Amino acid sequence: AAAKSRHCLGGWRAVRLDSLGLTPGVLKGLAENEPDIATIGALADWQAAKGDFWARDIKGVGKAAEDKIAAALEKYWKDNPLPAMAAV
């Protein structure tokens, strides 16, 4: 239960991308970015700042790598869903 509550409170932001089964080449491109992108939170911030074309500005990350990252995140969120927020 404690792990779930940390996840709900933003603990997902600290989840390392190298724990998601991404290939070394994809991880290298993300790590060499400025700023480096090593966690789901850092990737979420980058995507929010860059919009739909977030991958274009990361050297070594093309369409295939973008698809691998999307698939890894989709699997993560399927395995670790956030609970629905209560109506306010």
Short mmCIF file of C-alpha atoms in Angstrom, two decimals:
data_model
loop_
_atom_site.label_atom_id
_atom_site.label_comp_id
_atom_site.label_asym_id
_atom_site.label_seq_id
_atom_site.Cartn_x
_atom_site.Cartn_y
_atom_site.Cartn_z
CA ALA A 1 0.00 0.00 0.00
CA ALA A 2 2.85 2.40 0.78
CA ALA A 3 4.36 1.94 -2.69
CA LYS A 4 0.96 2.64 -4.26
CA SER A 5 0.50 5.86 -2.27
CA ARG A 6 3.98 7.10 -3.29
CA HIS A 7 3.03 6.35 -6.90
CA CYS A 8 -0.20 8.34 -6.53
CA LEU A 9 1.63 11.26 -4.95
CA GLY A 10 3.99 11.68 -7.87
CA GLY A 11 6.47 8.91 -7.08
CA TRP A 12 6.07 7.87 -10.72
CA ARG A 13 8.12 10.94 -11.66
CA ALA A 14 11.25 9.31 -10.17
CA VAL A 15 10.84 6.01 -12.06
CA ARG A 16 13.99 5.55 -14.12
CA LEU A 17 13.55 5.01 -17.84
CA ASP A 18 16.24 2.33 -17.76
CA SER A 19 13.82 0.23 -15.68
CA LEU A 20 11.26 0.15 -18.52
CA GLY A 21 13.09 -2.17 -20.90
CA LEU A 22 14.22 0.48 -23.38
CA THR A 23 17.21 -0.37 -25.56
CA PRO A 24 20.66 1.04 -24.76
CA GLY A 25 20.56 3.19 -27.91
CA VAL A 26 17.31 4.86 -26.91
CA LEU A 27 18.56 5.40 -23.36
CA LYS A 28 21.81 6.89 -24.69
CA GLY A 29 19.94 9.49 -26.76
CA LEU A 30 17.83 10.48 -23.77
CA ALA A 31 20.83 10.59 -21.41
CA GLU A 32 22.87 12.78 -23.77
CA ASN A 33 20.06 15.29 -24.19
CA GLU A 34 20.39 18.69 -22.51
CA PRO A 35 18.86 18.42 -19.98
CA ASP A 36 19.30 14.67 -19.64
CA ILE A 37 16.10 12.64 -19.54
CA ALA A 38 16.50 9.72 -17.15
CA THR A 39 13.10 9.49 -15.44
CA ILE A 40 9.44 9.42 -16.41
CA GLY A 41 9.07 12.83 -14.73
CA ALA A 42 11.88 14.40 -16.76
CA LEU A 43 10.38 12.94 -19.94
CA ALA A 44 6.91 14.23 -19.01
CA ASP A 45 8.34 17.72 -18.44
CA TRP A 46 10.19 17.62 -21.78
CA GLN A 47 7.08 16.44 -23.62
CA ALA A 48 4.96 19.14 -21.99
CA ALA A 49 7.44 21.83 -23.00
CA LYS A 50 7.97 20.55 -26.56
CA GLY A 51 4.47 19.36 -27.48
CA ASP A 52 3.64 16.68 -30.04
CA PHE A 53 7.04 16.89 -31.72
CA TRP A 54 9.07 16.41 -28.51
CA ALA A 55 11.33 13.73 -30.02
CA ARG A 56 12.63 15.95 -32.84
CA ASP A 57 14.92 17.89 -30.51
CA ILE A 58 16.60 14.80 -29.01
CA LYS A 59 19.65 13.74 -30.99
CA GLY A 60 19.53 10.03 -31.77
CA VAL A 61 15.81 9.66 -31.10
CA GLY A 62 13.88 9.13 -34.31
CA LYS A 63 10.44 7.76 -35.04
CA ALA A 64 11.38 4.16 -34.11
CA ALA A 65 12.82 5.25 -30.75
CA GLU A 66 9.83 7.51 -30.13
CA ASP A 67 7.54 4.51 -30.73
CA LYS A 68 9.59 2.35 -28.32
CA ILE A 69 9.39 5.03 -25.64
CA ALA A 70 5.63 5.38 -26.14
CA ALA A 71 5.15 1.60 -25.91
CA ALA A 72 7.25 1.40 -22.72
CA LEU A 73 5.26 4.21 -21.11
CA GLU A 74 1.97 2.66 -22.19
CA LYS A 75 3.00 -0.61 -20.54
CA TYR A 76 4.14 1.22 -17.39
CA TRP A 77 0.81 3.04 -17.03
CA LYS A 78 -1.16 -0.13 -17.76
CA ASP A 79 0.77 -1.94 -15.01
CA ASN A 80 0.69 1.08 -12.64
CA PRO A 81 -2.55 2.99 -13.20
CA LEU A 82 -3.22 6.13 -11.24
CA PRO A 83 -6.54 6.03 -9.39
CA ALA A 84 -9.29 8.28 -10.68
CA MET A 85 -9.41 11.58 -8.83
CA ALA A 86 -12.44 12.05 -6.58
CA ALA A 87 -14.92 14.66 -7.76
CA VAL A 88 -14.40 18.00 -6.06
#
